[in-house]
Tab-separated table of C-alpha atoms in Angstrom:
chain	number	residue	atom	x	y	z
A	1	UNK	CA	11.468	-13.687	7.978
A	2	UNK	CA	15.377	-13.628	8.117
A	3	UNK	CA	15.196	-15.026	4.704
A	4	UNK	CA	13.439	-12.483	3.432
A	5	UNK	CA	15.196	-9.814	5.192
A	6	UNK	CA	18.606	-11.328	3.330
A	7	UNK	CA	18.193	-12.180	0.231
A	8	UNK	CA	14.406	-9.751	-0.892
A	9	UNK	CA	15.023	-6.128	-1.999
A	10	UNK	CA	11.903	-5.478	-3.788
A	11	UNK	CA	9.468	-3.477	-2.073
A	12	UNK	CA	6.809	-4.519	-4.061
A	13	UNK	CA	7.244	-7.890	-2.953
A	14	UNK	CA	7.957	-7.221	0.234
A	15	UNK	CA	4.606	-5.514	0.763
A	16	UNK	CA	3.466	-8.501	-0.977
A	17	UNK	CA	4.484	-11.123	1.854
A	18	UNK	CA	2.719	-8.606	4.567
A	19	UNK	CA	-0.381	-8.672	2.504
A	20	UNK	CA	-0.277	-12.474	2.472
A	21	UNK	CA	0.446	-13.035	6.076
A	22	UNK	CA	-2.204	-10.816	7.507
A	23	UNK	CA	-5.088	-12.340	4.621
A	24	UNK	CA	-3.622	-15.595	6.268
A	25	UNK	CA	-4.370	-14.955	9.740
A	26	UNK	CA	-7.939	-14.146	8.811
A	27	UNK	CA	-8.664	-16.972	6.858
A	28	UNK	CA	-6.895	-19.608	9.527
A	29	UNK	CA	-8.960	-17.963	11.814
A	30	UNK	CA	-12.133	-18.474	10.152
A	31	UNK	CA	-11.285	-21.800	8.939
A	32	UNK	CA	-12.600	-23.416	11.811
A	33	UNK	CA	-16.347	-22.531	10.971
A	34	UNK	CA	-15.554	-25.228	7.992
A	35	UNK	CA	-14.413	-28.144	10.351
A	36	UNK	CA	-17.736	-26.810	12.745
A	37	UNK	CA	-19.881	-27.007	10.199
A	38	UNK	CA	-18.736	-30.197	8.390
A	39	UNK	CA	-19.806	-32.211	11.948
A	40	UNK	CA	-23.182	-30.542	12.287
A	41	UNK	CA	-22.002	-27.558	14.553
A	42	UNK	CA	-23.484	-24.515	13.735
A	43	UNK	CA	-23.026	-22.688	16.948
A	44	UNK	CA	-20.600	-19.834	16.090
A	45	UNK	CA	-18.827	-18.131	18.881
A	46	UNK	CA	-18.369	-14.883	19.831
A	47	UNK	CA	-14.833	-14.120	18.863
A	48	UNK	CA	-16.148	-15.253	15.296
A	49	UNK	CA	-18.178	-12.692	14.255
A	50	UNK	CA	-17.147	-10.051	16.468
A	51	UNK	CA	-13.904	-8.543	17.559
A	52	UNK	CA	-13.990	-9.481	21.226
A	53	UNK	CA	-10.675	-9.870	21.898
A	54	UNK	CA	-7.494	-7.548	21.200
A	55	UNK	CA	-5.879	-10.274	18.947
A	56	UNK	CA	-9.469	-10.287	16.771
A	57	UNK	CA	-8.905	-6.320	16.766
A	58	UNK	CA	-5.521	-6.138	15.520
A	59	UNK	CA	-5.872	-9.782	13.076
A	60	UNK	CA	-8.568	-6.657	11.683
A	61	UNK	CA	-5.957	-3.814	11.753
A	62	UNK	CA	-3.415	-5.578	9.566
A	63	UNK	CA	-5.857	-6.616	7.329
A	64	UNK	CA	-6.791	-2.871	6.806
A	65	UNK	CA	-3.131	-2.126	6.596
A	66	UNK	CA	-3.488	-4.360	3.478
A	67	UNK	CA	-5.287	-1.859	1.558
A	68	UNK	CA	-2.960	1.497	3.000
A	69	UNK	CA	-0.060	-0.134	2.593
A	70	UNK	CA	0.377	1.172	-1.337
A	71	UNK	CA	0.542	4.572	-0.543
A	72	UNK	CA	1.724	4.359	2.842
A	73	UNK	CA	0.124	7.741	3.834
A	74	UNK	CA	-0.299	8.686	7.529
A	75	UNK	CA	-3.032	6.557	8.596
A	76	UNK	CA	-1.415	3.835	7.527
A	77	UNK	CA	1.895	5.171	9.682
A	78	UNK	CA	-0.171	5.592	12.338
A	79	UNK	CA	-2.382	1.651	12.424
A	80	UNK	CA	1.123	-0.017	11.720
A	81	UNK	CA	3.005	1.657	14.767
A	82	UNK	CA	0.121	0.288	16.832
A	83	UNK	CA	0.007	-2.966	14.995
A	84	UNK	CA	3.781	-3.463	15.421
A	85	UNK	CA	3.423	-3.152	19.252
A	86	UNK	CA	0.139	-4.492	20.235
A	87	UNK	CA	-0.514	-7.092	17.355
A	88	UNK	CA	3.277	-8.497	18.014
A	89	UNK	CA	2.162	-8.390	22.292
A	90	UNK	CA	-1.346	-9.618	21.599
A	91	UNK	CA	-0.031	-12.696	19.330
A	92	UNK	CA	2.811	-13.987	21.703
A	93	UNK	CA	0.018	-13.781	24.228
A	94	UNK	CA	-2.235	-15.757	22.470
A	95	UNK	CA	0.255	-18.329	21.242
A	96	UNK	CA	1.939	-19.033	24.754
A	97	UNK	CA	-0.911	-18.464	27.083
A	98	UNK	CA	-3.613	-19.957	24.472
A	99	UNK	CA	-6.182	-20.793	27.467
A	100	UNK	CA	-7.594	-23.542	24.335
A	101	UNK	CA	-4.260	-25.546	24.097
A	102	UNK	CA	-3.485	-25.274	27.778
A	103	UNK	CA	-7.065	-27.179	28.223
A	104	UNK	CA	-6.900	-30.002	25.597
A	105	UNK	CA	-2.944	-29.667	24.577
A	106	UNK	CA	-3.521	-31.822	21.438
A	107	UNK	CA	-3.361	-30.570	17.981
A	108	UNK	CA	-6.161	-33.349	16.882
A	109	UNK	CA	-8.211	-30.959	18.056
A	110	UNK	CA	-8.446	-28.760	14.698
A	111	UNK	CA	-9.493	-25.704	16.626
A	112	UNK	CA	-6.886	-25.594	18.827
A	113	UNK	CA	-4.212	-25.972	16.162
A	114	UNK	CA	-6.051	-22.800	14.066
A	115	UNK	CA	-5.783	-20.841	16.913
A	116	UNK	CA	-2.815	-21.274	17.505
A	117	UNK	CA	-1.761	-21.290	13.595
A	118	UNK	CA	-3.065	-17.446	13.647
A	119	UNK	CA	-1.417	-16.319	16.355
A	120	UNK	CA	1.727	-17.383	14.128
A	121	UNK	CA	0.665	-15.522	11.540
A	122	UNK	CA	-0.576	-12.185	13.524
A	123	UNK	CA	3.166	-12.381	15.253
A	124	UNK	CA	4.836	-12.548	11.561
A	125	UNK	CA	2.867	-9.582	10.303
A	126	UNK	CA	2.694	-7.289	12.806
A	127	UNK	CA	6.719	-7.861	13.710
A	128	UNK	CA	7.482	-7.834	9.768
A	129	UNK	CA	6.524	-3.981	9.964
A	130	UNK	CA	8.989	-3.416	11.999
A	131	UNK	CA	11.964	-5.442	10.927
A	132	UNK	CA	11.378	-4.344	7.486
A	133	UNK	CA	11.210	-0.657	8.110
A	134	UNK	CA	7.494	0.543	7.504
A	135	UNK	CA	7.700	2.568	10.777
A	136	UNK	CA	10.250	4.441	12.710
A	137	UNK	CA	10.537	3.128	16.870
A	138	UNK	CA	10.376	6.745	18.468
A	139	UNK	CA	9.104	6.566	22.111
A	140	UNK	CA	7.659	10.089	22.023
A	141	UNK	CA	6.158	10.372	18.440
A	142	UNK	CA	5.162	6.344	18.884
A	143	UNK	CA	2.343	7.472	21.920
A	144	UNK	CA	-0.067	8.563	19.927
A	145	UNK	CA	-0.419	5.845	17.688
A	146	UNK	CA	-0.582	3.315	20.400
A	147	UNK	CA	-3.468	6.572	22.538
A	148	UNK	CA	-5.406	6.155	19.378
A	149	UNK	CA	-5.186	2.299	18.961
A	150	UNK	CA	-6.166	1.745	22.761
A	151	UNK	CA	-9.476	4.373	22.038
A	152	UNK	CA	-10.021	1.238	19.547
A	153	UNK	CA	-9.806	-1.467	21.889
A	154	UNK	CA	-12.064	0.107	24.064
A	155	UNK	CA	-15.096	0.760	21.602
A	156	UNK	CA	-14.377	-2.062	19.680
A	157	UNK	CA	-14.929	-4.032	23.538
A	158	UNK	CA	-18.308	-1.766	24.599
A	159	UNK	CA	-19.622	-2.063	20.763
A	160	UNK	CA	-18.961	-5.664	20.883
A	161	UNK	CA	-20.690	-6.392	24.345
A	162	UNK	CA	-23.873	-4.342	23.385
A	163	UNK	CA	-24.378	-5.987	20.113
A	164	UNK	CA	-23.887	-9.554	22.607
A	165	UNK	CA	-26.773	-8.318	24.867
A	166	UNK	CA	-28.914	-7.452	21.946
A	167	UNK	CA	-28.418	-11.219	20.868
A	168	UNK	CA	-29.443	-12.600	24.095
A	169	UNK	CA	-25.498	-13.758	24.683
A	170	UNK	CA	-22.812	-13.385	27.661
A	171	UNK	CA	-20.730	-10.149	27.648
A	172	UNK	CA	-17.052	-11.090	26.772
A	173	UNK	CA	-14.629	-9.065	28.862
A	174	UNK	CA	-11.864	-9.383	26.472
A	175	UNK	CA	-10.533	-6.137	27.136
A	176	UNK	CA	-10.761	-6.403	30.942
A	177	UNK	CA	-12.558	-3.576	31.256
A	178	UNK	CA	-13.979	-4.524	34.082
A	179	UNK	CA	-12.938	-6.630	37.294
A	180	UNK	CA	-11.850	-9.881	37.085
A	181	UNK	CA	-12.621	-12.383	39.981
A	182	UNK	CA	-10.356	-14.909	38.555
A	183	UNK	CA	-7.257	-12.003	37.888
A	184	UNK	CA	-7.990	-9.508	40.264
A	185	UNK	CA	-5.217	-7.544	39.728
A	186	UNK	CA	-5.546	-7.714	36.068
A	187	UNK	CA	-7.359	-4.957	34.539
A	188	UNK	CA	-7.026	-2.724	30.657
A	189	UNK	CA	-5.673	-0.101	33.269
A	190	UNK	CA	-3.151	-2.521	34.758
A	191	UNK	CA	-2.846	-4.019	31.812
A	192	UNK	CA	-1.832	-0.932	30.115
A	193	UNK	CA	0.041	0.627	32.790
A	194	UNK	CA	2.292	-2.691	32.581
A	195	UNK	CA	2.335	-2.164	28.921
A	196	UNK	CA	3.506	1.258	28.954
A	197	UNK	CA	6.343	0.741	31.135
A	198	UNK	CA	7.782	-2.791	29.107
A	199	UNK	CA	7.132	-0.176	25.922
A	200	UNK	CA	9.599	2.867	27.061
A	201	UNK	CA	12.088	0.141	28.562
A	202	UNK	CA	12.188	-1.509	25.253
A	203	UNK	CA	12.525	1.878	22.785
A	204	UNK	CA	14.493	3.762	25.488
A	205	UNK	CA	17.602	1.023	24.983
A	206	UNK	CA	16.362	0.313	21.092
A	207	UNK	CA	16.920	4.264	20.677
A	208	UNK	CA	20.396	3.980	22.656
A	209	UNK	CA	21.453	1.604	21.003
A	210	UNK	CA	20.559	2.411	17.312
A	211	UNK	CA	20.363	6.689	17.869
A	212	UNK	CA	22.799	6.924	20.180
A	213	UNK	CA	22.614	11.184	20.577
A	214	UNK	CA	19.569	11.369	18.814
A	215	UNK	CA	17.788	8.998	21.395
A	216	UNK	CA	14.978	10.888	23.195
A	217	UNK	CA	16.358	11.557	26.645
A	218	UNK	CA	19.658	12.908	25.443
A	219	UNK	CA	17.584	15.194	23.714
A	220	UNK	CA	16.011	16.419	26.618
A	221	UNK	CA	19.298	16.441	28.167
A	222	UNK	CA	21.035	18.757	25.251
A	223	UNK	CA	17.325	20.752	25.198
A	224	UNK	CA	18.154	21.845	28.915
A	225	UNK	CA	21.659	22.479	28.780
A	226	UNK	CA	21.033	25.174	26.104
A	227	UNK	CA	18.206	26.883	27.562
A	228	UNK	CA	20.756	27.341	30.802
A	229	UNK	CA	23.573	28.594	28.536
A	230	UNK	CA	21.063	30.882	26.794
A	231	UNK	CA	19.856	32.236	30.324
């Protein structure tokens, strides 16, 4: 990505290296079915066919972004805000924390090295958008992008979990919508609460660093200074 960043000015190639990345992370993931199949498995999980997890949502989102990202119009603003922030999370989550590898830490194991393969890959895309300037960090206007993308996560989770029970199969809490006996403390509320906080520390000192008067609490601070000089 550095490379790129150095020595690539074209933005049709640019958008071209996105595009490849996130096509990439869908076809490592499903790659596996292959090596399944080839041994006489034909069990498919859920996380396969459905998007269970947040990482399956947003390896989804970029892909979508694939097909916005020529006119770059303001759903496509708003689906790669919330892809830089949650798809970047979700993917250093699932690459350090991969519960798969931790198990059976061996990359004979072809499904363990896929998994962890498109994690790569979701990282790379969803931080290339922005590195390479396809969305503006502002805390404030930056809210409702990630408001909307957690309403996703949250019917893509009860969606996902009905269609399971109308196939006979085990819920998936994915999301943690609901309580966990092994994390107790670890709910989407938590979760998100958590998030939320990590997310204003990080754009608060991005946006005082890179703003400097412009960043959004000096704002608010020049904002209330005038209305007392007007009264």
């Amino acid at each position: 990505m550095c490379v790129i960043k150095r020595f690539e000015k074209n933005e049709k190639r640019l958008d071209l290296y996105f595009i490849i990345s996130s096509i990439l992370t869908v076809l490592i993931h499903y790659s596996g079915l292959i090596v399944k199949f080839r041994n006489g498995d034909y069990f498919i999980e859920d996380n396969l066919f459905l998007p269970v997890y947040p990482c399956n949502v947003m390896m989804w989102v970029n892909l979508a972004l694939c097909f916005l990202i020529i006119k770059k119009g303001k759903a496509f603003r708003i689906f790669a805000t919330f892809s830089m922030y949650v798809g970047t999370v979700c993917g250093i989550i699932g690459l350090c924390f991969n519960t798969n590898f931790l198990a059976y830490p061996h990359f004979s194991d072809y499904s363990v090295l896929k998994g962890l393969l498109s994690h790569v890959t979701l990282i790379f895309s969803s931080l290339y958008i922005g590195l390479f300037g396809y969305i503006k960090i502002d805390t404030i206007k930056n809210l409702t992008a990630l408001l909307i993308g957690a309403c996703i996560l949250i019917l893509c989770s009860v969606v996902s979990n009905q269609i399971l029970i109308l196939m006979g199969r085990d819920t998936v809490n994915g999301m943690f919508l609901r309580p966990n006996t092994e994390y107790p403390f670890a709910s989407f509320y938590t979760i998100s609460l958590v998030g939320l906080v990590l997310y204003f520390a990080f754009t608060t000192i991005y946006e005082a660093l890179r703003y400097k008067e412009d960043a959004w609490f000096r704002k608010i601070g020049k904002k209330e200074e005038n209305e007392r000089d007007f009264n």
